[in-house]
Coordinates of C-alpha atoms in Angstrom, one line a residue:
X1204 CA 94.4 2.6 22.4
X1205 CA 92.8 6.0 21.5
X1206 CA 93.9 9.0 23.4
X1207 CA 93.2 12.7 23.1
X1208 CA 96.8 13.2 24.1
X1209 CA 98.1 12.7 20.5
X1210 CA 98.5 16.1 18.8
X1211 CA 96.1 16.8 15.9
X1212 CA 98.9 18.4 13.8
X1213 CA 102.2 17.0 15.0
X1214 CA 105.3 18.9 14.0
X1215 CA 107.1 17.8 10.9
X1216 CA 110.1 15.5 11.4
X1217 CA 113.1 17.6 10.5
X1218 CA 116.7 16.4 10.9
X1219 CA 119.5 18.8 10.3
X1220 CA 123.2 18.2 9.8
X1221 CA 126.4 20.0 8.7
X1222 CA 126.6 22.1 5.7
X1223 CA 123.0 23.1 5.8
X1224 CA 121.8 19.5 5.4
X1225 CA 118.0 19.2 6.2
X1226 CA 116.1 15.9 6.0
X1227 CA 112.4 16.4 5.9
X1228 CA 111.6 12.9 7.2
X1229 CA 108.3 10.9 7.1
X1230 CA 106.5 9.6 10.1
X1231 CA 107.1 6.1 11.5
X1232 CA 104.9 3.8 13.4
X1233 CA 107.3 3.7 16.2
X1234 CA 106.9 7.5 16.7
X1235 CA 103.6 6.9 18.6
X1236 CA 103.4 3.2 19.2
X1237 CA 106.1 2.0 21.7
X1238 CA 107.8 -1.4 21.8
X1239 CA 106.7 -2.6 18.3
X1240 CA 107.9 -6.0 17.2
X1241 CA 110.5 -6.0 14.4
X1242 CA 110.9 -8.8 11.9
X1243 CA 113.5 -9.8 9.4
X1244 CA 112.7 -8.7 5.9
X1245 CA 111.5 -11.8 3.9
X1246 CA 113.2 -10.4 0.7
X1247 CA 116.5 -11.8 2.0
X1248 CA 115.2 -15.3 1.3
X1249 CA 113.4 -14.3 -1.9
X1250 CA 115.4 -15.9 -4.8
X1251 CA 114.5 -12.9 -7.1
X1252 CA 116.5 -10.6 -4.9
X1253 CA 119.3 -12.9 -3.7
X1254 CA 121.4 -11.9 -6.7
X1255 CA 121.3 -8.3 -5.9
X1256 CA 124.3 -6.9 -4.1
X1257 CA 123.5 -4.6 -1.2
X1258 CA 119.8 -4.8 -2.0
X1259 CA 118.6 -3.1 1.2
X1260 CA 118.6 0.7 1.4
X1261 CA 120.8 2.1 4.0
X1262 CA 119.1 3.7 6.9
X1263 CA 120.9 7.0 6.2
X1264 CA 120.2 7.2 2.4
X1265 CA 118.6 10.4 1.3
X1266 CA 117.8 12.2 -1.9
X1267 CA 118.3 16.0 -2.4
X1268 CA 115.4 18.0 -3.6
X1269 CA 117.7 20.4 -5.6
X1270 CA 120.3 18.6 -7.6
X1271 CA 122.1 21.7 -9.0
X1272 CA 124.2 23.5 -6.4
X1273 CA 127.2 25.8 -6.2
X1274 CA 130.4 24.7 -4.4
X1275 CA 129.8 27.0 -1.5
X1276 CA 126.0 26.6 -1.3
X1277 CA 124.2 24.6 1.6
X1278 CA 123.4 21.0 1.0
X1279 CA 119.7 21.8 1.2
X1280 CA 116.6 19.8 1.6
X1281 CA 116.6 16.0 1.3
X1282 CA 114.0 13.3 1.5
X1283 CA 114.3 9.7 2.7
X1284 CA 115.2 7.3 0.0
X1285 CA 112.6 4.7 -0.9
X1286 CA 113.3 1.0 -1.0
X1287 CA 113.3 -2.2 1.1
X1288 CA 114.8 -2.2 4.7
X1289 CA 116.5 -5.0 6.5
X1290 CA 113.9 -5.0 9.2
X1291 CA 110.1 -4.7 8.8
X1292 CA 107.4 -3.8 11.2
X1293 CA 104.7 -6.1 9.9
X1294 CA 104.6 -10.0 9.8
X1295 CA 103.5 -11.0 6.4
X1296 CA 100.6 -13.2 7.7
X1297 CA 99.3 -10.2 9.8
X1298 CA 99.1 -7.8 7.0
X1299 CA 95.6 -6.8 5.7
X1300 CA 96.1 -4.2 3.0
X1301 CA 93.5 -2.1 1.1
X1302 CA 93.8 0.1 -2.1
X1303 CA 91.6 3.0 -3.1
X1304 CA 91.5 5.2 -6.1
X1305 CA 90.0 8.7 -6.0
X1306 CA 89.4 11.6 -8.2
X1307 CA 89.5 11.8 -12.0
X1308 CA 90.9 9.0 -14.3
X1309 CA 94.5 8.9 -15.4
X1310 CA 96.5 6.4 -17.5
X1311 CA 98.3 4.0 -15.2
X1312 CA 95.8 3.6 -12.4
X1313 CA 95.3 -0.1 -13.0
X1314 CA 99.0 -0.6 -13.3
X1315 CA 99.7 0.9 -9.9
X1316 CA 96.8 -1.4 -8.4
X1317 CA 98.3 -4.4 -10.1
X1318 CA 101.9 -3.7 -8.9
X1319 CA 100.8 -3.0 -5.3
X1320 CA 99.0 -6.3 -5.2
X1321 CA 101.8 -8.3 -6.9
X1322 CA 104.5 -6.6 -4.8
X1323 CA 102.7 -7.5 -1.5
X1324 CA 102.1 -11.1 -2.7
X1325 CA 105.3 -11.9 -4.4
X1326 CA 107.9 -9.8 -2.4
X1327 CA 106.4 -10.1 1.1
X1328 CA 104.0 -13.0 1.0
X1329 CA 100.9 -10.9 1.9
X1330 CA 97.7 -12.8 1.0
X1331 CA 95.1 -10.4 2.3
X1332 CA 94.5 -7.4 -0.1
X1333 CA 91.2 -5.9 -0.8
X1334 CA 90.2 -2.9 -3.2
X1335 CA 87.8 -0.1 -1.9
X1336 CA 85.0 0.2 -4.5
X1337 CA 84.2 3.9 -5.5
X1338 CA 86.7 6.2 -3.9
X1339 CA 86.7 7.3 -0.3
X1340 CA 82.9 6.9 0.3
X1341 CA 83.5 3.3 -0.6
X1342 CA 85.1 2.7 2.7
X1343 CA 81.6 2.9 4.4
X1344 CA 79.1 2.9 1.5
X1345 CA 80.2 0.0 -0.8
X1346 CA 81.5 -3.5 -0.8
X1347 CA 85.2 -4.4 -1.1
X1348 CA 86.9 -6.2 -3.9
X1349 CA 89.2 -9.2 -3.3
X1350 CA 92.5 -8.6 -5.0
X1351 CA 95.1 -11.2 -5.8
X1352 CA 97.8 -11.6 -8.6
X1353 CA 95.3 -13.6 -10.7
X1354 CA 92.5 -11.0 -10.5
X1355 CA 94.9 -8.1 -11.5
X1356 CA 96.9 -10.2 -14.0
X1357 CA 96.0 -8.1 -17.0
X1358 CA 94.3 -5.0 -15.8
X1359 CA 97.3 -2.8 -16.8
X1360 CA 96.2 -3.3 -20.4
X1361 CA 92.9 -1.4 -19.7
X1362 CA 92.2 2.2 -19.1
X1363 CA 90.4 3.6 -16.0
X1364 CA 90.3 1.7 -12.7
X1365 CA 88.9 -1.6 -11.9
X1366 CA 88.1 -0.3 -8.4
X1367 CA 86.0 2.6 -9.6
X1368 CA 86.5 6.2 -8.4
X1369 CA 84.7 9.3 -7.2
X1370 CA 85.3 12.8 -5.9
X1371 CA 84.6 13.9 -2.4
X1372 CA 83.1 11.6 0.2
X1373 CA 85.8 12.1 2.7
X1374 CA 84.1 11.5 6.0
X1375 CA 87.3 10.9 8.0
X1376 CA 85.8 9.3 11.2
X1377 CA 83.6 6.8 9.1
X1378 CA 86.8 6.0 7.0
X1379 CA 88.9 5.2 10.0
X1380 CA 86.1 3.4 11.7
X1381 CA 85.8 1.2 8.7
X1382 CA 89.6 0.7 8.6
X1383 CA 89.7 -0.3 12.3
X1384 CA 86.5 -2.5 12.1
X1385 CA 87.9 -4.4 9.0
X1386 CA 91.3 -5.0 10.7
X1387 CA 93.1 -3.2 7.9
X1388 CA 96.7 -2.2 8.8
X1389 CA 98.1 -0.9 5.4
X1390 CA 96.2 1.7 3.3
X1391 CA 97.3 2.6 -0.2
X1392 CA 95.6 5.8 -1.5
X1393 CA 96.0 6.7 -5.2
X1394 CA 94.9 10.3 -6.1
X1395 CA 95.8 13.9 -6.8
X1396 CA 96.5 16.7 -4.4
X1397 CA 92.9 16.7 -3.0
X1398 CA 93.1 13.0 -2.5
X1399 CA 96.5 13.4 -0.8
X1400 CA 95.0 16.0 1.6
X1401 CA 92.4 13.5 2.5
X1402 CA 95.1 10.8 3.1
X1403 CA 96.9 13.3 5.3
X1404 CA 93.7 13.8 7.4
X1405 CA 93.2 10.0 7.6
X1406 CA 96.7 9.5 8.8
X1407 CA 96.3 12.1 11.5
X1408 CA 93.2 10.4 12.8
X1409 CA 94.8 7.0 12.6
X1410 CA 97.8 8.5 14.6
X1411 CA 95.4 10.1 17.1
X1412 CA 93.7 6.7 17.8
X1413 CA 97.2 5.1 18.1
X1414 CA 96.3 2.4 15.4
X1415 CA 99.1 0.4 13.9
X1416 CA 98.1 1.4 10.4
X1417 CA 100.5 2.6 7.6
X1418 CA 98.7 5.2 5.4
X1419 CA 100.5 5.6 2.0
X1420 CA 99.9 7.9 -0.9
X1421 CA 100.7 7.4 -4.5
X1422 CA 100.4 10.8 -6.3
X1423 CA 98.1 10.7 -9.3
X1424 CA 97.4 13.8 -11.6
X1425 CA 97.4 13.8 -15.3
X1426 CA 98.0 17.6 -15.2
X1427 CA 101.5 17.0 -13.5
X1428 CA 100.7 19.6 -10.9
X1429 CA 101.9 17.8 -7.8
X1430 CA 104.8 19.6 -6.3
X1431 CA 108.3 18.2 -5.4
X1432 CA 108.2 15.1 -7.6
X1433 CA 109.8 15.0 -11.1
X1434 CA 106.5 14.1 -12.7
X1435 CA 103.3 12.1 -12.1
X1436 CA 102.5 8.9 -13.7
X1437 CA 100.2 9.0 -16.7
X1438 CA 101.7 12.2 -17.9
X1439 CA 104.0 10.7 -20.6
X1440 CA 101.0 8.9 -21.9
X1441 CA 98.8 12.0 -21.9
X1442 CA 101.5 14.0 -23.8
X1443 CA 101.8 11.1 -26.4
X1444 CA 98.1 10.8 -26.9
X1445 CA 97.8 14.5 -27.2
X1446 CA 100.0 14.2 -30.3
X1447 CA 97.1 12.4 -32.1
X1448 CA 94.7 15.3 -31.6
X1449 CA 97.4 17.9 -32.6
X1450 CA 98.3 15.8 -35.7
X1451 CA 94.6 15.7 -36.7
X1452 CA 94.2 19.5 -36.1
X1453 CA 97.3 20.1 -38.3
X1454 CA 96.0 17.8 -41.1
X1455 CA 92.6 19.7 -40.9
X1456 CA 94.2 23.1 -41.0
X1457 CA 96.6 22.6 -43.8
X1458 CA 93.9 21.0 -46.0
X1459 CA 91.7 24.2 -46.2
X1460 CA 92.5 27.8 -47.1
X1461 CA 93.2 29.8 -43.9
X1462 CA 92.6 26.7 -41.9
X1463 CA 92.9 26.8 -38.1
X1464 CA 93.1 23.8 -35.9
X1465 CA 92.3 24.4 -32.3
X1466 CA 93.0 21.7 -29.7
X1467 CA 92.0 22.0 -26.1
X1468 CA 94.1 19.9 -23.6
X1469 CA 93.8 19.2 -20.0
X1470 CA 95.5 21.7 -17.5
X1471 CA 93.1 23.1 -15.0
X1472 CA 95.7 25.2 -13.2
X1473 CA 99.1 24.0 -14.7
X1474 CA 99.8 23.9 -18.5
X1475 CA 102.4 21.0 -18.6
X1476 CA 100.5 18.7 -20.9
X1477 CA 99.9 21.7 -23.4
X1478 CA 103.5 22.9 -23.2
X1479 CA 105.1 19.4 -23.5
X1480 CA 102.7 18.4 -26.3
X1481 CA 103.6 21.5 -28.3
X1482 CA 107.3 21.0 -27.9
X1483 CA 107.0 17.4 -29.0
X1484 CA 104.6 18.1 -31.9
X1485 CA 106.5 21.0 -33.8
X1486 CA 103.3 21.6 -35.7
X1487 CA 101.9 24.1 -33.1
X1488 CA 102.0 27.8 -33.8
X1489 CA 100.6 29.0 -30.5
X1490 CA 100.3 27.5 -27.0
X1491 CA 98.1 29.1 -24.3
X1492 CA 98.3 28.0 -20.7
X1493 CA 96.8 29.1 -17.4
X1494 CA 100.2 30.5 -16.1
X1495 CA 100.7 32.9 -19.1
X1496 CA 97.9 35.5 -19.5
X1497 CA 96.8 36.4 -23.0
X1498 CA 94.4 38.8 -24.6
X1499 CA 92.5 38.7 -27.7
X1500 CA 92.1 42.2 -29.4
X1501 CA 94.5 45.0 -30.1
X1502 CA 98.2 45.2 -30.9
X1503 CA 100.1 42.1 -29.8
X1504 CA 96.8 40.3 -29.2
X1505 CA 95.8 36.7 -30.3
X1506 CA 93.7 37.9 -33.2
X1507 CA 96.6 39.9 -34.6
X1508 CA 99.0 37.0 -34.3
X1509 CA 96.5 34.6 -36.0
X1510 CA 96.1 36.9 -39.0
X1511 CA 99.8 37.3 -39.3
X1512 CA 100.4 33.5 -39.2
X1513 CA 97.6 32.9 -41.7
X1514 CA 99.1 35.4 -44.2
X1515 CA 102.6 33.7 -43.7
X1516 CA 101.6 30.0 -43.8
X1517 CA 98.0 29.8 -44.9
X1518 CA 97.2 27.8 -41.8
X1519 CA 97.9 27.4 -38.1
X1520 CA 97.5 25.2 -35.1
X1521 CA 96.5 26.5 -31.7
X1522 CA 96.7 24.5 -28.5
X1523 CA 95.0 25.8 -25.3
X1524 CA 94.9 24.3 -21.8
X1525 CA 91.4 24.1 -20.3
X1526 CA 92.3 26.5 -17.5
X1527 CA 93.8 29.2 -19.6
X1528 CA 92.3 32.8 -19.0
X1529 CA 89.2 31.6 -17.4
X1530 CA 88.8 35.2 -16.2
X1531 CA 88.0 36.3 -19.7
X1532 CA 84.9 34.0 -19.7
X1533 CA 83.3 35.2 -16.5
X1534 CA 83.9 37.7 -13.7
X1535 CA 83.8 35.0 -11.0
X1536 CA 83.4 31.2 -10.9
X1537 CA 81.7 30.1 -7.7
X1538 CA 80.5 26.5 -8.5
X1539 CA 82.8 23.7 -7.5
X1540 CA 82.8 19.9 -7.9
X1541 CA 83.0 17.5 -5.0
X1542 CA 86.7 17.7 -4.8
X1543 CA 86.6 21.5 -4.3
X1544 CA 87.8 22.4 -7.8
X1545 CA 86.3 25.2 -9.7
X1546 CA 83.9 24.2 -12.5
X1547 CA 85.6 25.6 -15.6
X1548 CA 83.9 26.8 -18.6
X1549 CA 85.0 25.5 -22.0
X1550 CA 87.6 28.1 -23.0
X1551 CA 88.4 26.2 -26.2
X1552 CA 84.9 26.5 -27.5
X1553 CA 84.7 30.2 -26.3
X1554 CA 88.0 31.1 -28.1
X1555 CA 87.0 29.3 -31.3
X1556 CA 83.7 31.2 -31.3
X1557 CA 85.5 34.6 -30.7
X1558 CA 87.9 33.9 -33.5
X1559 CA 85.2 33.1 -35.9
X1560 CA 83.2 36.3 -34.8
X1561 CA 86.3 38.5 -35.2
X1562 CA 87.2 37.4 -38.7
X1563 CA 83.6 37.4 -39.7
X1564 CA 83.1 40.9 -38.4
X1565 CA 86.3 42.3 -39.8
X1566 CA 85.7 40.5 -43.2
X1567 CA 89.5 40.5 -43.7
X1568 CA 89.7 36.8 -44.7
X1569 CA 87.6 33.7 -44.7
X1570 CA 88.8 31.1 -42.1
X1571 CA 88.0 27.4 -41.7
X1572 CA 88.3 26.6 -37.9
X1573 CA 88.1 23.0 -36.6
X1574 CA 87.9 22.5 -32.8
X1575 CA 89.1 19.3 -31.2
X1576 CA 88.6 18.4 -27.5
X1577 CA 90.2 15.0 -26.8
X1578 CA 90.1 15.4 -22.9
X1579 CA 88.3 12.1 -22.0
X1580 CA 90.0 10.2 -24.7
X1581 CA 93.4 11.1 -23.4
X1582 CA 92.7 10.2 -19.6
X1583 CA 90.8 6.9 -20.3
X1584 CA 93.5 5.1 -22.3
X1585 CA 96.0 2.5 -20.8
X1586 CA 99.4 3.7 -19.9
X1587 CA 102.4 3.5 -22.3
X1588 CA 105.6 1.6 -21.7
X1589 CA 107.3 4.5 -20.0
X1590 CA 104.5 5.1 -17.5
X1591 CA 104.1 1.3 -16.9
X1592 CA 107.8 1.2 -15.7
X1593 CA 107.2 4.3 -13.5
X1594 CA 104.0 2.9 -12.0
X1595 CA 105.9 -0.3 -11.0
X1596 CA 108.5 1.8 -9.2
X1597 CA 106.1 4.0 -7.4
X1598 CA 104.0 1.0 -6.3
X1599 CA 106.9 -1.2 -5.1
X1600 CA 108.5 1.7 -3.3
X1601 CA 105.1 2.4 -1.5
X1602 CA 104.9 -1.3 -0.4
X1603 CA 108.6 -1.3 0.9
X1604 CA 107.9 1.8 2.9
X1605 CA 104.7 0.4 4.5
X1606 CA 106.2 -2.9 5.4
X1607 CA 109.2 -0.9 7.0
X1608 CA 106.7 0.9 9.2
X1609 CA 106.8 4.3 7.5
X1610 CA 103.4 6.1 7.3
X1611 CA 102.0 9.5 6.4
X1612 CA 103.9 9.7 3.3
X1613 CA 103.7 9.9 -0.6
X1614 CA 105.9 7.7 -2.8
X1615 CA 107.4 9.9 -5.5
X1616 CA 110.4 10.3 -7.9
X1617 CA 112.8 13.2 -7.0
X1618 CA 115.9 13.7 -9.2
X1619 CA 115.4 10.3 -10.7
X1620 CA 115.4 8.5 -7.3
X1621 CA 112.4 7.0 -5.5
X1622 CA 111.7 8.8 -2.3
X1623 CA 109.3 9.0 0.6
X1624 CA 107.8 12.6 0.8
X1625 CA 105.7 13.7 3.8
X1626 CA 102.1 14.6 3.0
X1627 CA 102.5 18.2 3.9
X1628 CA 105.0 18.8 1.1
X1629 CA 102.8 17.2 -1.4
X1630 CA 99.6 19.3 -0.4
X1631 CA 101.2 22.7 0.3
X1632 CA 100.9 24.1 -3.2
X1633 CA 100.4 23.1 -6.9
X1634 CA 103.2 22.6 -9.4
X1635 CA 102.9 25.2 -12.1
X1636 CA 104.8 26.1 -15.3
X1637 CA 107.3 28.8 -14.5
X1638 CA 107.1 31.2 -17.5
X1639 CA 110.4 32.7 -16.5
X1640 CA 112.0 29.3 -16.8
X1641 CA 114.0 27.9 -19.7
X1642 CA 111.4 25.4 -20.8
X1643 CA 108.8 28.0 -21.5
X1644 CA 111.5 30.0 -23.4
X1645 CA 112.2 26.9 -25.4
X1646 CA 108.4 26.7 -26.3
X1647 CA 108.3 30.4 -27.3
X1648 CA 111.3 29.9 -29.5
X1649 CA 109.8 26.8 -31.0
X1650 CA 106.4 28.3 -31.8
X1651 CA 107.7 31.8 -32.4
X1652 CA 104.5 33.1 -30.6
X1653 CA 104.4 36.4 -28.8
X1654 CA 104.4 36.5 -25.0
X1655 CA 100.9 38.2 -25.0
X1656 CA 101.7 40.7 -22.3
X1657 CA 99.0 43.3 -22.1
X1658 CA 100.2 46.8 -23.3
X1659 CA 99.7 48.2 -19.7
X1660 CA 101.8 45.4 -18.3
X1661 CA 104.6 46.3 -20.7
X1662 CA 104.5 49.9 -19.6
X1663 CA 104.6 48.8 -16.0
X1664 CA 107.6 46.5 -16.6
X1665 CA 109.5 49.2 -18.2
X1666 CA 109.3 51.1 -14.9
X1667 CA 110.6 48.3 -12.8
X1668 CA 114.2 47.1 -12.9
X1669 CA 114.9 43.8 -14.5
X1670 CA 114.5 40.8 -12.1
X1671 CA 117.3 38.4 -12.3
X1672 CA 116.6 34.6 -12.5
X1673 CA 117.4 32.3 -9.7
X1674 CA 118.8 28.9 -10.3
X1675 CA 115.3 27.4 -9.8
X1676 CA 113.9 29.6 -12.6
X1677 CA 112.0 31.9 -10.3
X1678 CA 112.4 35.6 -10.2
X1679 CA 114.3 37.2 -7.3
X1680 CA 111.6 39.1 -5.4
X1681 CA 114.2 41.6 -4.2

């Protein structure tokens, strides 16, 4: 059923309504495959759901992206609400599903795998589920893993992923050939923004070939840098585990004269883990993130602040995200990993060495600095209770959408509601800390640290008029 008539990049499904209502809808198998058979959802006979009143999601249910509005403002962008539909487009006996995990590790991966398998089995009676071993290249380079509720029963208690993972290996033609040859018709792809871009390309190739295959993404990033969604799974666990490292740094720092505890946390481009761990800890004196530039020497610099805090308290704790001020380390970073991410240098080690050199050179005071890097400890642990619940919601929502015939979407939480988000919205940009937002202001208030604007930036800012904040926390460019 392959045909070159299918467009490579179809236009987004946009539905408009009164009051500025805009629904950014997700693709459906019926968009490009005519006369698909429709079946009654087996959940209506499932005793677990028979007690739920109005269990099925209404066809017109949507979730707004922006929840704070003014009385005269437009209704804005909405996404399709996730959940089971009264009609499904797959017969349970015909479903052959596969699950793949890609990219770096993250708490909760095994929980998502478990809940996809158990959701397919227990809710829809699907018996054929396999795992793809080793990321995208596993579609054509490795064997598959049989999955059933017994196999995945206790995997949520372990860190990592039982399916293995890798970066890169996205040969779209080979992947879709493997999907077609194996008779797979539901593909669940768990990964970050790079993985979701790959999922989008796979979906486009599936659509171009006219295959009845639902391609579904579950967003995974410990850095919480996926846009649109409220948060990514594993983030709560990462923040909680980061507290252990911060606490250890605080104990070390306050136990020595002029003690400094320096903790490097994850955050390649976004400093959410560092920011939330700092806010939760209350022991941190300074938090440095990629979104907020800082400098070391001179008035208002980091060295001056460290000296002041040591004189005031006798110790301090410094948290830095791995992507903070990489420009200070090198003029340009050209090397990249298999996922296309820049290979970062160890900014935590570099800053700790510069601090030691500065105070040794100045001979103003003797310091005792301890550097802690818990990166791989944090991402390798099992998810906590909060993330386990969230993983269950994400996985079950993904299953409901695939059975209902939706495809080319990511399952995500928007304003506390499970939604289906088109791939292009997930991959268009990265979520970053807005340093003109209230949350960053709360952190500055909590740590009492300076903003670390460079003197020349302060002079330039004095020339410009103040930029008012919009409701979303961004500055008005006008």
